[in-house]
Amino acid sequence: MAEARRVGILGSGDVARRLGAGFAARGYDVMLGSREPKKLAAWTTETKGKVAAGTFAQAARHGEVVVLAVHGDAAESVLDSVGAASFAGKLVLDATNPLDFSRGMPPGLFVGTSDSLGERVQRKLPAAKVVKCFNTVGNQQMVDPKFASGPPRLWICGNDADAKRATEAILKEFGWAGAFDVGGIDGARWLEAVVPLWFRAGVALNTWEHVLQVVR
Ligand SMILES: NC(=O)c1ccc[n+]([C@@H]2O[C@H](COP(=O)([O-])OP(=O)(O)OC[C@H]3O[C@@H](n4cnc5c(N)ncnc54)[C@H](OP(=O)(O)O)[C@@H]3O)[C@@H](O)[C@H]2O)c1
């Protein structure tokens, strides 16, 4: 997969802004997408690098790589509103989580464990190369992660080997040791299922800057 320099990010929240700033600081041409692009005016002014705001559809068309960073509940409807054609052949980094806060903290999941949001995204976008990535870490640590034990590998999964190699290259650019690949997109069942555990660990440790890691 040739190196992609245009990134479209569907979202206007903490994840979209953090990843958008991280890509822009590394020379990527970034567009964030929102139902209300005007609310990103301050972010586009303050952020260094080539950044812009548009609709979800404009951001999807802009990106050679597209990041999905919307509220989990809204992920499928946002993809429907854009249309699958805008994602065909592209690497789609899916950072979403199907979190259910209806019973308060810590959250549960509204999909799982015989399906996942990552698989639903891949089914919505059959011609895209969906890689689940960034969903298992708080936005504060997504770019230039700082951990006492050094940068670990970040959990990913997806069906396309080239797309996962391109994802790992992005992770390394962002300061991660690399990717911890747990297989096909069905691995999203488990990368999403660990997020309620991540919340419980955060409550216990009183931080949102931690990450779950395998050591041996
Ligand atoms: N926050 C974190 O640290 C973190 C870490 C890992 C993964 N995640 C996951 O990453 C995703 C983004 O998280 P976030 O905290 O940055 O933001 P968020 O508050 O979960 O989502 C904000 C985005 O969702 C869109 N949205 C919400 N309801 C919508 C609806 N009904 N229709 C269309 N769009 C809708 C918003 O669109 P508008 O721009 O139009 O308002 C906005 O772009 C989530 O799935 C979250 O679980 C978050």
XYZ file of N, CA and C and ligand atoms in Angstrom:
696
model
N 0.861 -1.197 0.000
C 0.000 0.000 0.000
C 0.899 1.249 0.000
N 0.742 2.108 -1.024
C 1.561 3.322 -1.100
C 1.240 4.244 0.077
N 2.225 5.047 0.463
C 2.021 5.919 1.628
C 0.939 6.959 1.325
N -0.046 7.032 2.199
C -1.146 7.986 2.014
C -0.859 9.239 2.817
N -1.089 10.384 2.231
C -0.824 11.638 2.946
C -2.090 12.424 3.226
N -3.209 12.075 2.635
C -4.457 12.804 2.930
C -5.298 11.966 3.883
N -5.663 12.568 5.002
C -6.415 11.844 6.020
C -7.747 12.545 6.252
N -8.817 11.792 6.201
C -10.139 12.298 6.558
C -10.538 11.668 7.885
N -10.993 12.485 8.798
C -11.372 11.974 10.120
C -12.835 12.306 10.357
N -13.668 11.271 10.481
C -15.085 11.492 10.741
C -15.253 11.649 12.237
N -15.458 12.876 12.671
C -15.611 13.154 14.086
C -15.092 14.534 14.418
N -15.601 15.058 15.536
C -15.194 16.387 15.986
C -14.842 16.383 17.467
N -14.827 15.197 18.086
C -14.601 15.095 19.525
C -13.116 14.988 19.868
N -12.850 14.558 21.098
C -11.466 14.496 21.589
C -10.588 13.602 20.711
N -11.119 12.455 20.279
C -10.308 11.518 19.490
C -9.976 12.133 18.133
N -10.987 12.673 17.476
C -10.772 13.277 16.149
C -9.758 14.415 16.228
N -9.917 15.264 17.226
C -9.010 16.414 17.352
C -7.585 15.957 17.671
N -7.463 14.995 18.586
C -6.125 14.510 18.980
C -5.429 13.854 17.790
N -6.122 12.942 17.112
C -5.492 12.268 15.971
C -5.274 13.252 14.827
N -6.216 14.158 14.633
C -6.062 15.159 13.570
C -4.815 15.999 13.777
N -4.613 16.454 15.012
C -3.415 17.251 15.312
C -2.158 16.406 15.129
N -2.226 15.127 15.514
C -1.068 14.237 15.378
C -0.693 14.016 13.914
N -1.690 13.778 13.076
C -1.408 13.609 11.640
C -0.875 14.915 11.046
N -1.519 16.031 11.388
C -1.117 17.316 10.798
C 0.322 17.666 11.187
N 0.686 17.371 12.446
C 2.048 17.680 12.909
C 3.088 16.854 12.160
N 2.664 15.748 11.570
C 3.588 14.892 10.815
C 3.475 15.130 9.316
N 2.839 16.207 8.917
C 2.834 16.607 7.508
C 1.671 16.086 6.693
N 0.724 15.384 7.333
C -0.454 14.919 6.587
C -1.406 16.089 6.351
N -2.192 15.957 5.309
C -3.218 16.936 4.944
C -4.546 16.404 5.507
N -5.062 17.074 6.545
C -6.128 16.503 7.384
C -7.436 17.269 7.216
N -8.534 16.537 7.087
C -9.862 17.164 7.199
C -10.705 16.417 8.222
N -11.232 17.150 9.194
C -12.166 16.581 10.147
C -13.581 16.764 9.622
N -14.454 15.799 9.916
C -15.841 15.867 9.458
C -16.812 15.909 10.621
N -17.888 16.666 10.430
C -18.878 16.868 11.489
C -20.204 17.234 10.835
N -21.325 17.060 11.610
C -22.596 17.601 11.130
C -22.556 19.118 11.134
N -21.686 19.669 11.985
C -21.580 21.139 12.117
C -20.109 21.529 12.006
N -19.564 21.557 10.808
C -18.126 21.857 10.655
C -17.719 23.185 11.283
N -18.675 24.122 11.401
C -18.331 25.447 11.956
C -17.803 25.340 13.375
N -18.240 24.319 14.109
C -17.790 24.241 15.504
C -16.310 23.869 15.604
N -15.698 23.510 14.468
C -14.270 23.190 14.465
C -13.407 24.399 14.091
N -14.018 25.568 13.975
C -13.271 26.759 13.514
C -12.081 27.052 14.413
N -12.284 27.025 15.732
C -11.168 27.336 16.644
C -10.084 26.268 16.519
N -10.499 25.000 16.412
C -9.521 23.909 16.306
C -8.681 24.060 15.026
N -9.307 24.392 13.922
C -8.539 24.514 12.677
C -7.607 25.722 12.733
N -7.995 26.754 13.472
C -7.134 27.940 13.595
C -5.936 27.653 14.489
N -6.199 26.938 15.591
C -5.145 26.731 16.596
C -4.185 25.593 16.229
N -4.608 24.671 15.381
C -3.815 23.466 15.131
C -2.773 23.728 14.051
N -1.540 23.323 14.342
C -0.441 23.527 13.388
C -0.542 22.508 12.262
N -0.247 22.955 11.035
C -0.239 22.041 9.904
C -1.426 22.284 8.991
N -1.581 21.372 8.030
C -2.621 21.534 7.023
C -3.908 20.878 7.512
N -4.814 21.666 8.063
C -6.061 21.116 8.619
C -7.254 21.890 8.073
N -8.365 21.173 7.955
C -9.604 21.787 7.484
C -10.764 21.056 8.135
N -11.950 21.651 8.045
C -13.168 21.011 8.546
C -14.193 20.972 7.431
N -14.974 19.898 7.415
C -16.033 19.771 6.415
C -17.132 18.884 6.950
N -17.995 18.467 6.060
C -19.037 17.522 6.470
C -18.420 16.125 6.592
N -19.182 15.191 7.143
C -18.695 13.803 7.177
C -18.360 13.324 5.759
N -19.222 13.643 4.803
C -19.007 13.179 3.421
C -17.754 13.820 2.815
N -17.545 15.100 3.079
C -16.343 15.768 2.531
C -15.074 15.170 3.142
N -15.108 14.902 4.444
C -13.922 14.337 5.095
C -13.634 12.935 4.563
N -14.685 12.144 4.355
C -14.479 10.786 3.826
C -13.885 10.832 2.423
N -14.373 11.743 1.602
C -13.847 11.854 0.229
C -12.416 12.368 0.235
N -12.110 13.265 1.168
C -10.774 13.866 1.254
C -9.711 12.809 1.570
N -10.038 11.867 2.445
C -9.013 10.965 2.965
C -8.629 9.847 2.013
N -7.312 9.638 1.887
C -6.829 8.369 1.323
C -6.872 7.333 2.441
N -6.634 7.810 3.652
C -6.913 7.062 4.879
C -8.064 7.782 5.568
N -9.033 7.005 6.067
C -10.165 7.607 6.779
C -10.211 7.027 8.192
N -10.376 7.913 9.171
C -10.501 7.491 10.563
C -11.957 7.672 10.976
N -12.531 6.633 11.576
C -13.893 6.728 12.093
C -13.804 6.996 13.589
N -14.233 8.192 14.002
C -14.090 8.615 15.400
C -15.360 9.319 15.866
N -16.495 8.650 15.607
C -17.772 9.198 16.076
C -18.274 8.359 17.244
N -19.280 8.881 17.921
C -19.927 8.164 19.015
C -20.361 6.787 18.510
N -20.140 5.753 19.320
C -20.434 4.396 18.868
C -21.851 4.219 18.352
N -22.812 4.822 19.052
C -24.232 4.737 18.656
C -24.477 5.254 17.245
N -23.648 6.225 16.823
C -23.883 6.939 15.565
C -23.068 6.368 14.405
N -22.165 5.423 14.696
C -21.190 5.005 13.678
C -21.871 4.512 12.396
N -22.845 3.616 12.547
C -23.437 3.035 11.340
C -24.263 4.069 10.565
N -24.981 4.928 11.287
C -25.805 5.917 10.567
C -24.923 6.945 9.853
N -23.779 7.276 10.463
C -22.864 8.217 9.788
C -22.341 7.579 8.490
N -21.966 6.304 8.542
C -21.476 5.628 7.324
C -22.575 5.568 6.265
N -23.814 5.282 6.699
C -24.938 5.262 5.754
C -25.115 6.624 5.096
N -24.966 7.678 5.896
C -25.197 9.030 5.357
C -24.130 9.409 4.334
N -22.920 8.873 4.507
C -21.824 9.189 3.576
C -21.913 8.317 2.327
N -22.216 7.038 2.529
C -22.254 6.087 1.408
C -20.947 5.334 1.282
N -21.048 4.029 1.076
C -19.868 3.165 1.077
C -18.872 3.506 -0.017
N -19.334 4.078 -1.125
C -18.439 4.318 -2.266
C -17.270 5.234 -1.881
N -17.503 6.150 -0.940
C -16.436 7.097 -0.568
C -15.298 6.428 0.202
N -15.510 5.187 0.615
C -14.490 4.481 1.403
C -13.837 3.348 0.599
N -14.306 3.104 -0.609
C -13.872 1.916 -1.362
C -12.364 1.919 -1.574
N -11.731 0.824 -1.239
C -10.292 0.641 -1.444
C -9.428 1.317 -0.398
N -10.038 2.063 0.522
C -9.238 2.856 1.478
C -9.023 2.104 2.794
N -7.915 2.465 3.444
C -7.706 2.060 4.837
C -8.653 2.884 5.707
N -9.476 2.195 6.497
C -10.378 2.866 7.441
C -9.973 2.433 8.850
N -9.473 3.384 9.604
C -9.086 3.111 10.994
C -10.310 3.350 11.870
N -10.781 2.280 12.483
C -12.011 2.370 13.285
C -11.643 2.484 14.759
N -11.839 3.691 15.310
C -11.506 3.946 16.723
C -12.722 3.854 17.633
N -13.878 3.466 17.079
C -15.120 3.569 17.856
C -15.266 2.424 18.857
N -16.109 2.668 19.848
C -16.468 1.629 20.815
C -17.977 1.619 21.012
N -18.561 0.411 21.132
C -20.009 0.308 21.345
C -20.346 0.404 22.833
N -20.022 1.534 23.421
C -20.179 1.655 24.880
C -21.628 1.974 25.233
N -22.079 1.325 26.293
C -23.443 1.506 26.790
C -23.342 2.052 28.213
N -23.654 3.340 28.354
C -23.596 3.989 29.670
C -24.980 4.044 30.324
N -25.941 3.270 29.782
C -27.319 3.396 30.300
C -27.416 2.987 31.764
N -26.468 2.198 32.242
C -26.467 1.835 33.670
C -25.363 2.562 34.418
N -24.863 3.635 33.824
C -23.837 4.445 34.488
C -22.445 3.903 34.253
N -21.543 4.302 35.143
C -20.131 3.894 35.050
C -19.899 2.651 35.908
N -18.997 1.760 35.507
C -18.339 1.697 34.206
C -19.315 1.209 33.135
N -19.040 1.514 31.876
C -19.983 1.163 30.821
C -19.994 -0.320 30.507
N -21.068 -0.754 29.858
C -21.118 -2.071 29.217
C -20.981 -1.886 27.715
N -21.415 -2.888 26.976
C -21.329 -2.845 25.510
C -22.722 -3.029 24.926
N -23.019 -2.316 23.840
C -24.317 -2.559 23.196
C -24.207 -3.539 22.028
N -22.984 -3.976 21.691
C -22.769 -5.074 20.736
C -21.744 -6.004 21.359
N -21.903 -7.286 21.198
C -20.887 -8.235 21.646
C -21.561 -9.417 22.302
N -20.839 -10.482 22.409
C -19.508 -10.747 21.939
C -19.516 -11.705 20.726
N -20.695 -11.881 20.113
C -20.762 -12.677 18.888
C -20.782 -11.777 17.653
N -20.605 -10.483 17.864
C -20.494 -9.489 16.793
C -19.756 -8.299 17.410
N -19.433 -7.315 16.611
C -18.723 -6.143 17.136
C -19.018 -4.957 16.236
N -18.745 -3.764 16.756
C -18.904 -2.570 15.926
C -17.908 -2.603 14.767
N -16.704 -3.093 15.041
C -15.705 -3.192 13.967
C -16.202 -4.050 12.808
N -16.838 -5.172 13.135
C -17.372 -6.031 12.062
C -18.540 -5.354 11.354
N -19.369 -4.635 12.128
C -20.494 -3.925 11.501
C -19.976 -2.860 10.529
N -18.889 -2.177 10.943
C -18.297 -1.159 10.069
C -17.768 -1.827 8.795
N -17.066 -2.941 8.944
C -16.541 -3.641 7.757
C -17.685 -4.113 6.861
N -18.797 -4.587 7.455
C -19.932 -5.037 6.630
C -20.580 -3.856 5.896
N -20.617 -2.691 6.553
C -21.173 -1.492 5.893
C -20.294 -1.038 4.729
N -18.976 -1.303 4.879
C -17.992 -0.817 3.902
C -17.240 -2.002 3.310
N -17.925 -2.843 2.511
C -17.299 -4.103 2.081
C -16.044 -3.913 1.235
N -15.924 -2.773 0.544
C -14.750 -2.564 -0.318
C -13.651 -1.781 0.397
N -13.850 -1.458 1.668
C -12.817 -0.753 2.443
C -12.010 -1.766 3.245
N -10.824 -1.316 3.664
C -9.948 -2.178 4.474
C -9.992 -1.647 5.896
N -10.896 -2.200 6.680
C -11.128 -1.679 8.028
C -10.127 -2.299 9.001
N -9.458 -1.439 9.754
C -8.559 -1.897 10.819
C -9.037 -1.256 12.115
N -9.340 -2.078 13.094
C -9.688 -1.573 14.428
C -8.410 -1.085 15.067
N -8.393 0.157 15.486
C -7.162 0.744 16.024
C -7.528 1.944 16.884
N -6.778 2.199 17.892
C -6.917 3.356 18.794
C -8.103 3.236 19.758
N -8.931 2.174 19.642
C -10.120 2.125 20.503
C -9.787 1.696 21.926
N -8.572 1.146 22.148
C -8.250 0.594 23.477
C -7.397 1.524 24.327
N -7.249 2.771 23.887
C -6.403 3.708 24.645
C -7.118 5.057 24.720
N -6.945 5.765 25.826
C -7.549 7.085 25.962
C -6.929 8.059 24.980
N -7.699 9.051 24.577
C -7.201 9.962 23.541
C -5.922 10.695 23.959
N -5.754 10.891 25.265
C -4.562 11.635 25.738
C -3.266 10.946 25.343
N -3.327 9.608 25.191
C -2.107 8.838 24.912
C -2.046 8.324 23.467
N -2.943 8.752 22.615
C -2.969 8.185 21.252
C -1.754 8.599 20.423
N -1.300 9.827 20.656
C -0.176 10.381 19.888
C 0.949 10.695 20.876
N 2.186 10.312 20.539
C 3.320 10.489 21.452
C 3.026 9.904 22.835
N 2.672 8.611 22.900
C 2.297 8.014 24.187
C 3.463 8.026 25.171
N 3.117 8.287 26.418
C 4.140 8.319 27.477
C 3.731 7.381 28.589
N 4.492 6.289 28.724
C 4.247 5.307 29.771
C 5.570 5.062 30.492
N 5.492 4.747 31.785
C 6.703 4.547 32.583
C 7.583 3.457 31.977
N 6.964 2.418 31.393
C 7.736 1.295 30.845
C 8.078 1.487 29.373
N 7.847 2.688 28.841
C 8.124 2.933 27.423
C 6.895 2.634 26.587
N 6.940 2.989 25.293
C 5.758 2.794 24.452
C 5.531 1.321 24.136
N 4.337 0.801 24.377
C 4.033 -0.577 24.003
C 3.539 -0.659 22.561
N 3.191 -1.875 22.137
C 2.487 -2.035 20.868
C 0.996 -1.831 21.136
N 0.285 -1.268 20.157
C -1.143 -1.009 20.341
C -1.955 -2.081 19.611
N -3.029 -2.522 20.237
C -3.902 -3.568 19.698
C -4.547 -3.148 18.383
N -4.459 -4.010 17.402
C -5.198 -3.801 16.142
C -5.769 -5.131 15.662
N -6.727 -5.086 14.754
C -7.153 -6.267 13.996
C -7.792 -5.796 12.705
N -7.863 -6.683 11.742
C -8.457 -6.348 10.445
C -8.179 -7.481 9.466
N -8.881 -7.461 8.348
C -8.789 -8.580 7.394
C -7.675 -8.430 6.368
N -7.146 -7.228 6.183
C -6.221 -6.965 5.078
C -4.796 -6.748 5.608
N -3.882 -7.604 5.172
C -2.507 -7.553 5.700
C -1.810 -6.237 5.341
N -1.991 -5.761 4.096
C -1.343 -4.490 3.705
C -1.882 -3.336 4.547
N -3.184 -3.345 4.778
C -3.793 -2.272 5.577
C -3.241 -2.308 7.002
N -3.005 -3.486 7.525
C -2.462 -3.574 8.883
C -0.998 -3.134 8.908
N -0.257 -3.408 7.827
C 1.130 -2.899 7.752
C 1.125 -1.378 7.711
N 0.211 -0.798 6.926
C 0.120 0.675 6.848
C -0.283 1.249 8.209
N -1.147 0.546 8.912
C -1.567 0.996 10.247
C -0.385 0.976 11.205
N 0.399 -0.099 11.130
C 1.550 -0.177 12.036
C 2.547 0.949 11.736
N 2.705 1.286 10.459
C 3.614 2.391 10.108
C 3.113 3.696 10.731
N 1.813 3.914 10.701
C 1.239 5.125 11.324
C 1.478 5.085 12.827
N 1.243 3.932 13.440
C 1.456 3.828 14.897
C 2.903 4.164 15.252
N 3.847 3.661 14.461
C 5.262 3.959 14.741
C 5.534 5.454 14.572
N 4.937 6.053 13.540
C 5.101 7.514 13.365
C 4.573 8.263 14.579
N 3.530 7.732 15.189
C 2.898 8.370 16.349
C 3.630 8.061 17.653
N 4.687 7.216 17.592
C 5.488 6.972 18.791
C 5.229 5.649 19.494
N 4.365 4.798 18.909
C 4.132 3.469 19.481
C 5.249 2.530 19.045
N 5.472 1.450 19.817
C 6.483 0.462 19.437
C 6.048 -0.291 18.183
N 4.765 -0.316 17.907
C 4.233 -1.018 16.744
C 2.820 -1.446 17.031
N 2.365 -2.463 16.289
C 0.991 -2.953 16.431
C 1.013 -4.345 17.053
N 0.027 -4.630 17.875
C -0.199 -5.988 18.392
C -1.442 -6.493 17.663
N -1.193 -7.316 16.645
C -2.240 -7.734 15.713
C -2.914 -9.003 16.228
N -4.216 -8.930 16.506
C -4.923 -10.109 17.018
C -5.746 -10.807 15.932
N -5.454 -10.511 14.648
C -6.068 -11.276 13.569
C -7.099 -10.493 12.781
N -8.109 -11.218 12.283
C -9.128 -10.628 11.413
C -10.024 -9.661 12.170
N -10.928 -9.024 11.415
C -11.772 -7.984 12.019
C -12.676 -8.563 13.113
N -12.894 -9.885 13.115
C -13.684 -10.462 14.210
C -12.972 -10.310 15.557
N -11.675 -10.029 15.519
C -10.950 -9.727 16.758
C -11.476 -8.477 17.447
N -12.229 -7.641 16.691
C -12.813 -6.432 17.289
C -13.765 -6.790 18.428
N -14.345 -8.004 18.396
C -15.207 -8.423 19.516
C -14.465 -8.313 20.836
N -13.177 -8.640 20.765
C -12.390 -8.708 22.001
C -11.668 -7.402 22.259
N -11.252 -6.695 21.204
C -10.642 -5.369 21.416
C -11.682 -4.378 21.935
N -12.940 -4.578 21.593
C -13.999 -3.727 22.157
C -14.379 -4.206 23.563
N -14.352 -5.533 23.756
C -14.771 -6.075 25.062
C -13.805 -5.708 26.188
N -12.535 -5.404 25.840
C -11.606 -5.027 26.916
C -11.810 -3.579 27.366
N -12.581 -2.805 26.625
C -12.709 -1.382 26.978
C -13.449 -1.178 28.314
N -14.541 -1.914 28.596
C -15.111 -1.801 29.952
C -14.103 -2.188 31.043
N -13.222 -3.139 30.749
C -12.157 -3.487 31.715
C -11.181 -2.312 31.866
N -10.863 -1.664 30.735
C -9.986 -0.473 30.766
C -10.621 0.603 31.658
N -11.941 0.783 31.556
C -12.623 1.771 32.414
C -12.496 1.371 33.885
N -12.699 0.082 34.183
C -12.607 -0.362 35.581
C -11.191 -0.149 36.120
N -10.192 -0.445 35.289
C -8.799 -0.217 35.714
C -8.545 1.267 35.933
N -9.139 2.100 35.092
C -8.968 3.548 35.238
C -9.546 4.060 36.543
N -10.727 3.529 36.900
C -11.331 3.916 38.182
C -10.419 3.476 39.324
N -9.900 2.241 39.229
C -9.047 1.720 40.306
C -7.745 2.511 40.432
N -7.204 2.944 39.300
C -5.905 3.638 39.299
C -6.055 5.157 39.325
N -7.291 5.629 39.188
C -7.572 7.074 39.134
C -6.804 7.761 37.997
N -6.877 7.184 36.813
C -6.237 7.773 35.624
C -6.992 7.321 34.379
N -6.897 8.122 33.317
C -7.397 7.682 32.005
C -6.216 7.600 31.027
N -4.998 7.543 31.559
C -3.807 7.571 30.697
C -3.095 6.230 30.687
N -3.825 5.172 31.018
C -3.244 3.832 31.074
C -3.587 3.066 29.789
N -2.931 1.917 29.624
C -3.245 1.051 28.483
C -3.111 -0.388 28.950
N -3.917 -1.287 28.398
C -3.827 -2.708 28.757
C -2.795 -3.372 27.844
N -1.919 -4.154 28.445
C -0.782 -4.704 27.708
C -0.543 -6.155 28.122
N -0.025 -6.965 27.199
C 0.398 -8.327 27.534
C 1.889 -8.301 27.827
N 2.303 -8.854 28.947
C 3.740 -8.978 29.238
C 4.056 -10.445 29.469
N 5.281 -10.807 29.230
C 5.691 -12.192 29.492
C 7.155 -12.220 29.859
N -12.552 9.757 24.177
C -11.590 8.839 24.195
O -10.548 8.993 24.864
C -11.743 7.585 23.363
C -10.716 6.639 23.356
C -10.824 5.517 22.529
C -11.938 5.346 21.736
N -12.938 6.282 21.790
C -14.100 6.093 20.902
O -13.911 7.002 19.819
C -15.177 7.532 19.381
C -15.122 9.066 19.485
O -14.985 9.432 20.850
P -14.901 10.975 21.295
O -14.804 10.931 22.787
O -13.879 11.663 20.500
O -16.266 11.596 20.826
P -17.819 11.241 21.090
O -18.364 12.273 21.989
O -17.976 9.805 21.485
O -18.411 11.428 19.622
C -18.412 12.691 19.019
C -18.685 12.534 17.558
O -19.822 11.684 17.347
C -20.721 12.351 16.466
N -22.108 12.034 16.790
C -22.653 11.891 18.021
N -23.978 11.610 17.910
C -24.260 11.595 16.574
C -25.424 11.367 15.822
N -26.594 11.079 16.397
N -25.338 11.405 14.468
C -24.153 11.683 13.867
N -23.012 11.911 14.544
C -23.063 11.872 15.858
C -20.467 13.828 16.674
O -20.871 14.479 15.503
P -20.891 16.071 15.349
O -19.486 16.452 15.043
O -21.803 16.298 14.222
O -21.384 16.609 16.675
C -18.989 13.885 16.920
O -18.278 13.988 15.712
C -16.230 6.875 20.274
O -16.775 5.781 19.588
C -15.450 6.446 21.499
O -16.028 5.320 22.157
C -12.874 7.382 22.580
